[in-house]
CSV table of C-alpha atoms in Angstrom, one decimal:
chain,number,residue,atom,x,y,z
A,283,MET,CA,3.2,-27.5,17.0
A,284,ASN,CA,-0.5,-26.4,17.3
A,285,LYS,CA,-1.4,-23.8,14.6
A,286,ARG,CA,-4.0,-21.3,15.9
A,287,LEU,CA,-5.7,-18.2,14.6
A,288,PHE,CA,-7.2,-15.8,17.1
A,289,VAL,CA,-10.2,-13.9,15.8
A,290,SER,CA,-12.5,-11.4,17.5
A,291,SER,CA,-16.0,-13.0,17.0
A,292,PRO,CA,-17.8,-16.3,16.6
A,293,VAL,CA,-19.2,-15.0,13.2
A,294,GLN,CA,-15.6,-14.7,12.0
A,295,VAL,CA,-14.9,-18.3,13.0
A,296,ALA,CA,-18.0,-19.4,11.1
A,297,LEU,CA,-17.1,-17.4,8.0
A,298,LEU,CA,-13.6,-18.8,7.9
A,299,LYS,CA,-14.6,-22.5,8.5
A,300,ASN,CA,-17.7,-22.6,6.3
A,301,VAL,CA,-16.9,-20.2,3.5
A,302,LEU,CA,-13.4,-18.7,3.3
A,303,ILE,CA,-11.1,-21.7,3.9
A,304,PRO,CA,-13.2,-23.9,1.4
A,305,GLU,CA,-12.9,-21.1,-1.1
A,306,MET,CA,-9.1,-21.1,-0.7
A,307,ALA,CA,-9.0,-24.8,-1.6
A,308,THR,CA,-11.7,-25.2,-4.3
A,309,GLY,CA,-13.1,-21.8,-5.1
A,310,PHE,CA,-12.1,-18.2,-5.6
A,311,TRP,CA,-8.5,-18.4,-4.3
A,312,LYS,CA,-7.9,-21.9,-5.6
A,313,ASP,CA,-5.3,-21.0,-8.3
A,314,HIS,CA,-3.7,-18.2,-6.4
A,315,ARG,CA,0.0,-18.3,-5.3
A,316,PRO,CA,1.6,-19.8,-3.5
A,317,ALA,CA,0.3,-23.1,-4.8
A,318,ASP,CA,0.0,-24.8,-1.4
A,319,HIS,CA,-1.6,-21.9,0.5
A,320,ALA,CA,-4.9,-23.7,1.0
A,321,ALA,CA,-3.2,-26.8,2.5
A,322,GLN,CA,-1.6,-24.6,5.1
A,323,TRP,CA,-5.0,-23.8,6.5
A,324,THR,CA,-6.3,-27.4,6.9
A,325,ASP,CA,-5.1,-28.0,10.5
A,326,VAL,CA,-5.4,-24.4,11.9
A,327,GLU,CA,-7.5,-24.1,15.0
A,328,ILE,CA,-9.7,-21.0,14.8
A,329,ILE,CA,-10.4,-19.5,18.2
A,330,VAL,CA,-12.3,-16.5,19.5
A,331,SER,CA,-9.8,-14.4,21.5
A,332,GLN,CA,-10.6,-14.1,25.2
A,333,ASP,CA,-8.1,-11.2,25.6
A,334,SER,CA,-7.3,-8.6,23.1
A,335,LYS,CA,-4.6,-10.5,21.1
A,336,LEU,CA,-5.6,-11.4,17.5
A,337,GLY,CA,-3.8,-13.1,14.6
A,338,PRO,CA,-1.9,-16.3,13.9
A,339,VAL,CA,0.1,-18.2,16.5
A,340,ASP,CA,2.7,-20.8,15.5
A,341,PHE,CA,2.2,-20.4,11.8
A,342,ASN,CA,2.6,-17.8,9.1
A,343,VAL,CA,-0.3,-16.9,6.9
A,344,PRO,CA,0.9,-18.0,3.4
A,345,ARG,CA,-0.5,-14.9,1.6
A,346,LEU,CA,-2.7,-11.8,2.0
A,347,TYR,CA,-6.4,-12.3,1.3
A,348,ASN,CA,-8.9,-9.6,0.4
A,349,PHE,CA,-12.1,-11.1,1.8
A,350,VAL,CA,-14.1,-8.1,0.5
A,351,ASN,CA,-13.0,-8.4,-3.1
A,352,PRO,CA,-16.1,-7.6,-5.2
A,353,ASP,CA,-15.4,-10.5,-7.5
A,354,PHE,CA,-15.6,-12.9,-4.5
A,355,ILE,CA,-18.2,-11.2,-2.3
A,356,LYS,CA,-20.9,-10.6,-4.9
A,357,PRO,CA,-21.5,-14.2,-6.1
A,358,ASN,CA,-21.0,-15.5,-2.5
A,359,GLU,CA,-23.2,-13.0,-0.7
A,360,GLN,CA,-26.0,-15.4,0.3
A,361,LEU,CA,-23.5,-18.1,1.4
A,362,LEU,CA,-21.6,-15.6,3.6
A,363,VAL,CA,-24.8,-14.2,5.2
A,364,ALA,CA,-26.2,-17.8,5.8
A,365,ALA,CA,-22.9,-18.8,7.5
A,366,ALA,CA,-23.0,-15.7,9.7
A,367,GLN,CA,-26.7,-16.2,10.6
A,368,ALA,CA,-26.0,-19.7,11.7
A,369,VAL,CA,-24.1,-18.2,14.6
A,370,LYS,CA,-25.8,-14.8,15.0
A,371,SER,CA,-29.4,-14.7,13.7
A,372,THR,CA,-29.4,-10.9,13.3
A,373,SER,CA,-26.5,-10.9,10.8
A,374,ASN,CA,-27.1,-9.2,7.5
A,375,PHE,CA,-24.8,-8.4,4.5
A,376,ARG,CA,-23.7,-5.1,6.0
A,377,SER,CA,-22.6,-6.7,9.3
A,378,VAL,CA,-20.9,-9.6,7.4
A,379,LYS,CA,-18.9,-7.1,5.3
A,380,LYS,CA,-17.6,-5.4,8.5
A,381,GLU,CA,-16.6,-8.8,9.9
A,382,LEU,CA,-14.8,-9.7,6.6
A,383,ILE,CA,-12.9,-6.4,6.6
A,384,GLU,CA,-11.7,-7.0,10.2
A,385,LEU,CA,-10.9,-10.6,9.3
A,386,SER,CA,-8.8,-9.5,6.3
A,387,ARG,CA,-6.8,-7.2,8.7
A,388,ILE,CA,-6.4,-10.0,11.3
A,389,VAL,CA,-5.2,-12.6,8.7
A,390,GLY,CA,-3.0,-10.0,7.0
A,391,GLY,CA,-1.3,-9.2,10.3
A,392,ARG,CA,-2.5,-5.6,10.3
A,393,LEU,CA,-4.7,-6.0,13.4
A,394,THR,CA,-3.0,-7.8,16.2
A,395,ASP,CA,-4.8,-6.2,19.2
A,396,ALA,CA,-8.5,-5.6,19.5
A,397,ASN,CA,-7.9,-2.4,21.5
A,398,GLU,CA,-5.7,-0.8,18.9
A,399,ASN,CA,-6.2,0.6,15.4
A,400,PRO,CA,-5.0,-1.5,12.5
A,401,THR,CA,-1.7,-0.7,11.0
A,402,LYS,CA,-1.5,0.7,7.5
A,403,ALA,CA,-1.5,-1.7,4.6
A,404,ASN,CA,2.0,-2.5,3.2
A,405,ARG,CA,2.2,-1.4,-0.4
A,406,GLY,CA,5.2,-1.2,-2.5
A,407,ASN,CA,8.4,-0.5,-0.6
A,408,ASN,CA,6.6,0.3,2.8
A,409,LYS,CA,7.7,-2.0,5.6
A,410,ASN,CA,5.7,-2.8,8.8
A,411,GLY,CA,5.2,0.5,10.5
A,412,SER,CA,8.5,2.0,9.4
A,413,VAL,CA,9.3,5.1,7.4
A,414,GLN,CA,10.1,4.2,3.9
A,415,GLU,CA,13.9,4.2,3.3
A,416,PRO,CA,15.1,5.2,-0.2
A,417,THR,CA,16.1,2.2,-2.3
A,418,ALA,CA,19.7,1.8,-3.6
A,419,LYS,CA,18.5,2.7,-7.1
A,420,THR,CA,16.9,6.0,-5.8
A,421,LYS,CA,20.0,6.9,-3.8
A,422,THR,CA,22.2,6.3,-7.0
A,423,ALA,CA,19.9,8.5,-9.1
A,424,VAL,CA,19.9,11.3,-6.6
A,425,LYS,CA,23.7,11.1,-6.3
A,426,LYS,CA,24.1,11.2,-10.1
A,427,ALA,CA,21.8,14.2,-10.4
A,428,THR,CA,23.7,16.2,-7.7
A,429,THR,CA,27.0,15.2,-9.2
A,430,ALA,CA,25.8,16.4,-12.6
A,431,VAL,CA,24.9,19.8,-11.2
A,432,LYS,CA,28.3,20.1,-9.5
A,433,LYS,CA,30.1,19.4,-12.8
A,434,THR,CA,28.6,22.4,-14.5
A,435,ILE,CA,31.0,24.2,-16.9
A,436,SER,CA,30.4,28.0,-17.3
A,437,LYS,CA,31.6,30.3,-20.0
A,438,LYS,CA,31.1,34.1,-20.0
A,439,GLU,CA,31.1,36.0,-23.3
A,440,SER,CA,30.0,39.6,-23.6
A,441,GLY,CA,27.1,39.4,-21.2
A,442,VAL,CA,26.0,35.9,-22.2
A,443,VAL,CA,26.6,33.0,-19.8
A,444,THR,CA,26.6,29.5,-21.3
A,445,GLU,CA,26.5,26.5,-19.0
A,446,THR,CA,26.9,22.9,-20.0
A,447,THR,CA,26.2,20.1,-17.4
A,448,SER,CA,27.8,16.7,-17.4
A,449,ASN,CA,24.7,15.1,-18.7
A,450,GLY,CA,24.8,17.3,-21.8
A,451,ALA,CA,22.2,20.0,-21.1
A,452,THR,CA,23.2,23.5,-22.3
A,453,VAL,CA,21.8,26.6,-20.7
A,454,ARG,CA,22.3,30.1,-22.0
A,455,ARG,CA,21.7,33.1,-19.8
A,456,VAL,CA,21.6,36.6,-21.2
A,457,ALA,CA,21.8,39.7,-19.0
A,458,VAL,CA,18.7,41.8,-19.1
A,459,THR,CA,18.7,45.6,-18.8
A,460,LYS,CA,15.8,47.7,-17.9
A,461,ALA,CA,14.5,49.5,-21.0
A,462,SER,CA,11.9,52.1,-21.7
A,463,PRO,CA,9.0,51.4,-24.2
A,464,PHE,CA,10.2,54.4,-26.2
A,465,ASP,CA,13.7,52.9,-26.7
A,466,ALA,CA,12.5,51.0,-29.8
A,467,LEU,CA,11.5,54.4,-31.4
A,468,THR,CA,14.3,56.6,-30.4
A,469,GLY,CA,17.0,54.3,-29.2
A,470,PRO,CA,18.3,54.0,-25.6
A,471,GLN,CA,18.6,57.3,-23.8
A,472,THR,CA,21.3,58.1,-21.4
A,473,ALA,CA,21.1,60.6,-18.6
A,474,PRO,CA,22.8,63.8,-19.3
A,475,GLU,CA,26.0,64.2,-17.4
A,476,ASN,CA,26.6,67.4,-15.4
């Protein structure tokens, strides 16, 4: 089995081989989980894609890497630019940062075709390109809440309605009649009957 990673530029190859993979083994990502993630990169062939297909072939990337993490990028800025300039002399920090962003997307499986937009990052319960399905816990909570509303007990007593739900909440509703501001001084008036 020949593990390969297809990237979109020679600068990305240089960044991976000269800076990023060594940082996985002995630098910034050294103590990150899983413990053997750096060893999985040792025999990966990094190739510039000739067609539009990008990403790993015949191996799974062991973890997600944020190659533009400020804690990593600031102390290694000169090293990153030097690695890029060895391949492309006009490289500067701004162009290197763009390459690192794209490389994070390729390695993370979010950019698999150079002609397409990257997919959205998976966060929390989001799955690859799918609509988030409610979890079993959420479904249970919604069912419990709707059941509680259905099990409302109502009592009517002289214009006052008292409702008690199954979860213990008590609601009192009092009928309101339209009154005149003068009712407080003279009492409620009734229309004369003819």
